[in-house]
CSV table of C-alpha atoms in Angstrom, one decimal:
chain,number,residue,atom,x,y,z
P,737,UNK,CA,39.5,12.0,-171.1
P,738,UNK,CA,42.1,11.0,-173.6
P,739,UNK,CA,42.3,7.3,-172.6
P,740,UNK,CA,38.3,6.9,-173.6
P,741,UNK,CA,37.8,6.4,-177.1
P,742,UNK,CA,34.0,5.3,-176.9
P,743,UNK,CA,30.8,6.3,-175.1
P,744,UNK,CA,27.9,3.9,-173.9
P,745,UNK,CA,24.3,4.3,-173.1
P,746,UNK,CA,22.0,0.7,-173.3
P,747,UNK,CA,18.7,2.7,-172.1
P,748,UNK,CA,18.2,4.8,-169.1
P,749,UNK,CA,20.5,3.8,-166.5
P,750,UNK,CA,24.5,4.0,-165.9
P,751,UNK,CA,27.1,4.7,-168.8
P,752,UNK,CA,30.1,2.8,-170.1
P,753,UNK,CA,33.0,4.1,-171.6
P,754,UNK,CA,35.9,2.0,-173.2
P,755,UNK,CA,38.7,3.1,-171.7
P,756,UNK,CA,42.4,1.9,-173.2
P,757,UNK,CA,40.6,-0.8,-174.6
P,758,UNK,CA,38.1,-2.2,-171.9
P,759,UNK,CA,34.9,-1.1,-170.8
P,760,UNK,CA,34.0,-0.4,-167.4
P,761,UNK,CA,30.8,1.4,-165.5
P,762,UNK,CA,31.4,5.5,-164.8
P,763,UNK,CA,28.9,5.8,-162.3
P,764,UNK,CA,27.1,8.3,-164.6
P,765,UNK,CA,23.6,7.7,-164.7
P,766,UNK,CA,21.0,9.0,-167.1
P,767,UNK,CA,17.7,9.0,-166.5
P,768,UNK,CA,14.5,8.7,-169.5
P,769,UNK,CA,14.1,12.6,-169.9
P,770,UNK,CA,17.9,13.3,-169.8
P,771,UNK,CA,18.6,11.1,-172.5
P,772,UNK,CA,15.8,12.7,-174.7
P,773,UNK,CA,17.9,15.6,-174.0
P,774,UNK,CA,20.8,13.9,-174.9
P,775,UNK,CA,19.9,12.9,-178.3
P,776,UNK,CA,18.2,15.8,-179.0
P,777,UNK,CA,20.8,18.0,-178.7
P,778,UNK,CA,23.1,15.7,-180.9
P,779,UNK,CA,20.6,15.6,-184.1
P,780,UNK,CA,20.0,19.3,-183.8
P,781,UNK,CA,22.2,20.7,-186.7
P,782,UNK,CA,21.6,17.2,-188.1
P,783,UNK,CA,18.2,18.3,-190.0
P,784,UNK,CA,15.7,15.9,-189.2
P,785,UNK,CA,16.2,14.0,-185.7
P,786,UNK,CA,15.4,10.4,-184.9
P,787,UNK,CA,12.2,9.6,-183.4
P,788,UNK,CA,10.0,6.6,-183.7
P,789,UNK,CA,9.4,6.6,-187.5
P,790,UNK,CA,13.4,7.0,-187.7
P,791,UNK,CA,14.1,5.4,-184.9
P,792,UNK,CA,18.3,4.4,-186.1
P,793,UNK,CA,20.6,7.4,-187.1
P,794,UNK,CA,24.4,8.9,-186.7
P,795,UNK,CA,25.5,12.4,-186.4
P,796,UNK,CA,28.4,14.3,-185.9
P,797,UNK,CA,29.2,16.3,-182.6
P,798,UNK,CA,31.3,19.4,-182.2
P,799,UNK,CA,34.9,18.8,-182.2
P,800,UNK,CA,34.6,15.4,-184.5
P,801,UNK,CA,33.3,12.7,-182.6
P,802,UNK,CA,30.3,10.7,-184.0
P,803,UNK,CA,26.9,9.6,-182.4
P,804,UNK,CA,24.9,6.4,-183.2
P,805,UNK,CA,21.5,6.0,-181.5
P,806,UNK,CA,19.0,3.7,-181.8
P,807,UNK,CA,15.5,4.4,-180.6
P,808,UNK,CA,12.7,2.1,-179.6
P,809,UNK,CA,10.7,-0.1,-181.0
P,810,UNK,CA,14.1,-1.2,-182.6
P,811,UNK,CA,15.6,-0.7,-179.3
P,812,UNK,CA,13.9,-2.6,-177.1
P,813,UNK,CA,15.1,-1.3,-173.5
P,814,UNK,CA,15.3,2.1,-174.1
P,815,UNK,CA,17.3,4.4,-176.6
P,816,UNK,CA,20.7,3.4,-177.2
P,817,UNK,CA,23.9,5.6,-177.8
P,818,UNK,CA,27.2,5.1,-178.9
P,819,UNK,CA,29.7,7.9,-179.0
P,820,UNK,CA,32.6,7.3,-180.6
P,821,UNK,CA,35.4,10.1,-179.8
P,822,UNK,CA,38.8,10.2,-182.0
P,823,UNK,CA,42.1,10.7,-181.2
P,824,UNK,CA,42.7,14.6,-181.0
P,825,UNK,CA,46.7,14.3,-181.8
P,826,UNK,CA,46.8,12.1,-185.3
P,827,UNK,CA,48.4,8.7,-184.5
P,828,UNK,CA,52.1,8.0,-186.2
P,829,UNK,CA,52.3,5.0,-188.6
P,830,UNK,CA,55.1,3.5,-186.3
P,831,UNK,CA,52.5,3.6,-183.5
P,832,UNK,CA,50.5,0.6,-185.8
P,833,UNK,CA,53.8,-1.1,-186.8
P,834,UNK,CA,57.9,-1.6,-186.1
P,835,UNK,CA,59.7,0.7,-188.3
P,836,UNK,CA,60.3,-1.7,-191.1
P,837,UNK,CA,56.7,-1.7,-191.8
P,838,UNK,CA,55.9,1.6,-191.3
P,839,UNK,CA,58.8,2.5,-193.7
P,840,UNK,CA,57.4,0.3,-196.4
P,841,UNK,CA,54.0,1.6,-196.2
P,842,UNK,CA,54.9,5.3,-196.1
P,843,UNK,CA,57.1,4.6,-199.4
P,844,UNK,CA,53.9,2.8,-200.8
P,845,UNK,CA,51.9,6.2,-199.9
P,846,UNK,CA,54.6,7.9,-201.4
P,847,UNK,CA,55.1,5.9,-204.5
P,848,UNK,CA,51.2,6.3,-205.0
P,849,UNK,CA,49.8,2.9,-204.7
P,850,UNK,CA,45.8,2.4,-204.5
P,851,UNK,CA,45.9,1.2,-200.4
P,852,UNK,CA,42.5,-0.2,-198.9
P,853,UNK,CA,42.7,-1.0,-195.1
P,854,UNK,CA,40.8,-3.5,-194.0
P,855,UNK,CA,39.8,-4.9,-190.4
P,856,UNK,CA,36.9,-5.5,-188.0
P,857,UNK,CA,34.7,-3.1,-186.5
P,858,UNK,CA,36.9,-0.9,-183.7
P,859,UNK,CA,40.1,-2.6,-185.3
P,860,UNK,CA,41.4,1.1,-185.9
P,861,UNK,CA,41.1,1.2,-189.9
P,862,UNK,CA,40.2,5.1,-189.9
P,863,UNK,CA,43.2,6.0,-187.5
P,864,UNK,CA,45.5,3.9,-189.7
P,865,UNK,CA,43.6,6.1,-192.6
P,866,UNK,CA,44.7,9.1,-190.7
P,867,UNK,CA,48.0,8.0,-190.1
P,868,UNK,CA,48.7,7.0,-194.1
P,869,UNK,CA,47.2,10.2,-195.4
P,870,UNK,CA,49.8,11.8,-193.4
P,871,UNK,CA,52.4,10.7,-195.3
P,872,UNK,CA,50.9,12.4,-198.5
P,873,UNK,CA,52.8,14.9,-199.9
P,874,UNK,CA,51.7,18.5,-198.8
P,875,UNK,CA,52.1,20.1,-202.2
P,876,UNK,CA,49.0,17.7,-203.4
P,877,UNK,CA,45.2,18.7,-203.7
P,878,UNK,CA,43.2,15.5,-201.1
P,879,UNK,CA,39.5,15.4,-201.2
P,880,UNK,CA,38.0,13.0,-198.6
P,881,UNK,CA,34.8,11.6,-198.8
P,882,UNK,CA,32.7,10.2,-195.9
P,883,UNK,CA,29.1,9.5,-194.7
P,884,UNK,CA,30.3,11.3,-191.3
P,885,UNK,CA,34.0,13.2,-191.5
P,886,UNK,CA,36.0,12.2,-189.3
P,887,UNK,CA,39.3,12.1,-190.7
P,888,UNK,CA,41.8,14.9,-190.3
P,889,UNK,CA,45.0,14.5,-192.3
P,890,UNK,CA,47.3,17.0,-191.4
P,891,UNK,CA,47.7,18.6,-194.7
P,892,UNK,CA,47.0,22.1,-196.2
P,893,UNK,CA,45.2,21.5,-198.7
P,894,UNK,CA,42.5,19.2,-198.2
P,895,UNK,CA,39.1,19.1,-199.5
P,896,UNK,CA,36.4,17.3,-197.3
P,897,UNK,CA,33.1,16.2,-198.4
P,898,UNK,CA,30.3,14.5,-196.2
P,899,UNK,CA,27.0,12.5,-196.9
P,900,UNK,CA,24.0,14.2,-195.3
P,901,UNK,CA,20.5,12.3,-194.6
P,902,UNK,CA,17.0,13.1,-196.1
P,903,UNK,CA,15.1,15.6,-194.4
P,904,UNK,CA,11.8,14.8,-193.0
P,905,UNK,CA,9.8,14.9,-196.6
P,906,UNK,CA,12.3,12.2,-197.8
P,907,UNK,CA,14.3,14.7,-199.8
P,908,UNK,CA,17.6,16.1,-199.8
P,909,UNK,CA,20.1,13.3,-199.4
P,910,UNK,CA,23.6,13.3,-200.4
P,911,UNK,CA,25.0,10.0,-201.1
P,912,UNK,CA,28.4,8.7,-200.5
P,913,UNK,CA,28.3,7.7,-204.3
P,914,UNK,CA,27.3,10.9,-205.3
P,915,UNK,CA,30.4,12.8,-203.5
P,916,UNK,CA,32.6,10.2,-204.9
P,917,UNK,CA,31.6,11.4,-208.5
P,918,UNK,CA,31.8,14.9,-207.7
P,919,UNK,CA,34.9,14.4,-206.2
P,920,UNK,CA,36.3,13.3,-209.5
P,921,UNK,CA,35.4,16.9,-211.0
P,922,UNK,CA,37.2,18.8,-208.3
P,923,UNK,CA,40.5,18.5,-209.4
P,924,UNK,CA,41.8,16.3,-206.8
P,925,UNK,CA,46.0,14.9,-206.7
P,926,UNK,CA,45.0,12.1,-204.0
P,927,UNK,CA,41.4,10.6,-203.1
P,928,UNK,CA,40.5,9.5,-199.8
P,929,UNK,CA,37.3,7.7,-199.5
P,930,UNK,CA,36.3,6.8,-195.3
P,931,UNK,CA,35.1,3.3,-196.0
P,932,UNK,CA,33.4,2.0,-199.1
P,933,UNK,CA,30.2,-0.3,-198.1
P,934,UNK,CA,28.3,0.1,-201.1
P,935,UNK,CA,27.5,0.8,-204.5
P,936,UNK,CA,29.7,3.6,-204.9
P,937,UNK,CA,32.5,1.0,-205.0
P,938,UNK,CA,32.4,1.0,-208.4
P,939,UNK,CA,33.0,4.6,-208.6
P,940,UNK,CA,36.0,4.3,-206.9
P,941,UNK,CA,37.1,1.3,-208.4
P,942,UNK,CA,36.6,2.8,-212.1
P,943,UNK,CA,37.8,6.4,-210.7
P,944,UNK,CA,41.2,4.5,-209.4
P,945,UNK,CA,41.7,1.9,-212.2
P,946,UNK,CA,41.4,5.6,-215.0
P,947,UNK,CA,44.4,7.0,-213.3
P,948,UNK,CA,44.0,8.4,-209.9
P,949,UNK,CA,46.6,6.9,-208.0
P,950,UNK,CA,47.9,6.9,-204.4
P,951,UNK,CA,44.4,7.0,-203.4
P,952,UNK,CA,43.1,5.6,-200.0
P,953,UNK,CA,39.9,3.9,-198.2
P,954,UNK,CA,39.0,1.0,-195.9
P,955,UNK,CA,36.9,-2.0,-196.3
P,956,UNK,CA,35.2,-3.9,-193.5
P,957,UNK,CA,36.7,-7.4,-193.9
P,958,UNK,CA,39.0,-9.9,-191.3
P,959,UNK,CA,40.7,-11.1,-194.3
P,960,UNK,CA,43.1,-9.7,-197.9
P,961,UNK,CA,40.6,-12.2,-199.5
P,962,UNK,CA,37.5,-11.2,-198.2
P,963,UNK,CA,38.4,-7.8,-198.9
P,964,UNK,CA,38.3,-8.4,-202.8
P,965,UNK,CA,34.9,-10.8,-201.9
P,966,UNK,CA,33.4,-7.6,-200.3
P,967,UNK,CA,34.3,-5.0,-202.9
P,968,UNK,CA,33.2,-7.5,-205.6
P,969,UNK,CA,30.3,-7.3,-203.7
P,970,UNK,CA,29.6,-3.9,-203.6
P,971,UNK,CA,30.3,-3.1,-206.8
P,972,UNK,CA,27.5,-5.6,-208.3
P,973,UNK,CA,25.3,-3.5,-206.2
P,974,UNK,CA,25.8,-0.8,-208.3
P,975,UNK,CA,23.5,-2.6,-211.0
P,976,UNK,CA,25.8,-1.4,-214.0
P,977,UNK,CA,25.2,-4.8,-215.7
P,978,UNK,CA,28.4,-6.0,-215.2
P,979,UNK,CA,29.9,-9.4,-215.5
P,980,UNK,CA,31.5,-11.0,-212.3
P,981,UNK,CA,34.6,-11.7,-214.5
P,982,UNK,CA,34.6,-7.9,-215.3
P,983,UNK,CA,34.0,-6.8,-211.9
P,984,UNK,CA,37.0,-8.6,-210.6
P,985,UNK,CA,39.4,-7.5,-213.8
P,986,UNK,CA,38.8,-3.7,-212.5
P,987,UNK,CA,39.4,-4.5,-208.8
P,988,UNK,CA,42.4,-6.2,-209.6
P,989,UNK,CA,43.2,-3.3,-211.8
P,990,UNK,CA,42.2,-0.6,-209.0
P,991,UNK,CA,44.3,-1.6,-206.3
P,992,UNK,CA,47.4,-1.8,-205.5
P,993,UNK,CA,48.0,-3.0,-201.8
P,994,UNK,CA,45.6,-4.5,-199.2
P,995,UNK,CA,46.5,-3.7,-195.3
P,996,UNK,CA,45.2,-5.7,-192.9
P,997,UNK,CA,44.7,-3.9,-189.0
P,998,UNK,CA,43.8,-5.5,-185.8
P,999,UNK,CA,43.1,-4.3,-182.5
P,1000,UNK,CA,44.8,-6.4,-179.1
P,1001,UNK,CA,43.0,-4.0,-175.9
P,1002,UNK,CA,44.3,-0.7,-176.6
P,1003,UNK,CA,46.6,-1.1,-178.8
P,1004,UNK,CA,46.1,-1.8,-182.9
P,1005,UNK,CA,48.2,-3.1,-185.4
P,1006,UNK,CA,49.0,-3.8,-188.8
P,1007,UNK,CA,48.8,-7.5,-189.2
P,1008,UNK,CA,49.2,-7.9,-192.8
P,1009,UNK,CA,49.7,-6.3,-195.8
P,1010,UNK,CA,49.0,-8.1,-199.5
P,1011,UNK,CA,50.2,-6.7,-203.2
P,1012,UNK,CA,47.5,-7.3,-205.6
P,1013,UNK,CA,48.4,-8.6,-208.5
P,1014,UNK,CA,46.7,-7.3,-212.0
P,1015,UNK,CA,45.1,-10.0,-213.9
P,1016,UNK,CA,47.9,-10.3,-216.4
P,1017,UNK,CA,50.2,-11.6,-213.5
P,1018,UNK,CA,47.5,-14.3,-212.9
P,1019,UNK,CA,45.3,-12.0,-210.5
P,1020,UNK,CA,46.1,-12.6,-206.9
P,1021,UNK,CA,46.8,-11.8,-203.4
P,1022,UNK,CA,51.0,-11.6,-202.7
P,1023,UNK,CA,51.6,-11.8,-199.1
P,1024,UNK,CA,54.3,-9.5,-197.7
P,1025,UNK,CA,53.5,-9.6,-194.6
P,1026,UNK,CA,51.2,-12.0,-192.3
P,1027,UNK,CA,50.5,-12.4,-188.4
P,1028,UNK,CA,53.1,-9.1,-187.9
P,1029,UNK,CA,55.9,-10.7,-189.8
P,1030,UNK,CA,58.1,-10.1,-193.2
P,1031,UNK,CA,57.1,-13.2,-196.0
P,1032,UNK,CA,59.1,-11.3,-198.7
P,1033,UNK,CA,61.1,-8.5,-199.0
P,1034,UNK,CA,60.9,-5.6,-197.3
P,1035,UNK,CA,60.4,-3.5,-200.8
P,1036,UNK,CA,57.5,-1.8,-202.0
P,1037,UNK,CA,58.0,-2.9,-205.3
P,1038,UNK,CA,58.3,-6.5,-204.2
């Protein structure tokens, strides 16, 4: 069904989907074994599954949707699932926005800003992803990086990369900020990171501020400013020893434009969109647009 973007299991019993934006009961009910089943079948290809002593993990179904399941004890009435499914036709930037908008962020794309989307969880920040990295120019070399792919630009040549978990002797994992530094070695014209909610922020942030422009990510954040807080965050996590003042001079340095997306029922939108200024120019947060309408120009360059 087109018009249901997630699925809901609290414990055995009757499943919710979202459906344009609202949940309601399917009548569906699972039973103890069938959700065993369920889950099962889902962590399969997934290398170790979740049980008890991993009782929280995500996978990635056949045909892009992703699965988050949480097992007791940490789920206390019973295992929990949470498929979310993706749009199977990509979603047009002028779906998010009026044209005005959508104009100034496909020339941003196309001028090769740094862009970081930003928004709540469900706001719609990996379908505006989707939607900007459409805009890329075909004739370019993108490598996306994500802990589950699902992206899928609608480019030719387009180089995806994925995190994977331990296996069950604790060995074997590929972190996002591993990929991130390969990714750097692979040649690539554009780079495309899912969402950045750790220390491999500052691989990004020194891989964008040393010359790879019109690169793309999201950020979970309800605000431009919290945004920069957040990434300032993750990058001291990386433990390079940096200063705070250092930290924020390569942020400022790294990115060009913050977007902010929001979700009203069904529908999501672009709600704002800040230049960052570099730290010569003082280092902060130009509004261009706020709460869906123009503060300044309608320019990129503005």
């Amino acid at each position: 069904d087109d018009e249901v973007s997630d699925v809901l299991v609290n414990g055995p019993g009757e499943v919710w989907v979202e459906r344009l934006g609202q949940l309601e009961r399917t009548g569906v009910v699972l039973d103890a074994d069938e959700l065993a089943v369920v889950v099962e079948r889902a962590f399969r290809r997934e290398g170790p599954g979740v049980d008890r002593s991993r009782p929280i993990g995500d996978a990635r179904l056949d045909g892009g949707a992703r699965i988050s399941v949480v097992l007791p004890p940490a789920a206390v009435d019973g295992p929990v699932v949470a498929v979310r499914r993706f749009a199977a036709k990509p979603v047009p930037l002028d779906a998010f926005a009026p044209e005005s908008v959508a104009n100034w962020l496909t020339d941003a794309v196309t001028e090769r800003a740094n862009v970081v989307v930003f928004g709540a969880t469900g706001a719609g920040k990996t379908t505006l992803l989707n939607a900007l990295g459409a805009v890329i120019d075909p004739r370019l070399r993108v490598v996306t990086i994500e802990e589950a792919a699902e992206l899928r630009l609608p480019l030719p040549h387009v180089v995806r990369l994925e995190c994977r978990r331990s296996n069950a002797e604790g060995t074997g994992a590929i972190e996002l900020r591993s990929l991130v530094r390969a990714a750097l070695r692979l040649r690539p014209d554009r780079i495309v990171v899912g969402e950045v909610r750790g220390p491999e922020a500052l691989d990004m942030i020194w891989a964008l501020a040393s010359g790879h422009d019109g690169s793309l990510s999201t950020c979970h954040a309800r605000s431009a400013t919290e945004a920069l807080a957040r990434l300032e965050t993750f990058v001291m996590m990386a433990d390079a020893g940096l200063p705070l003042a250092a930290v924020r001079a390569q942020i400022l340095s790294a990115i060009d434009v913050l977007v902010g997306v929001t979700r009203d029922g069904a529908r999501r939108r672009v709600s704002s969109i800040h230049r960052v200024r570099r730290v010569a120019e003082g280092g902060q947060l130009s509004p261009v647009l706020l709460d869906g309408q123009w503060i300044r120009t309608p320019e990129p360059g503005s």
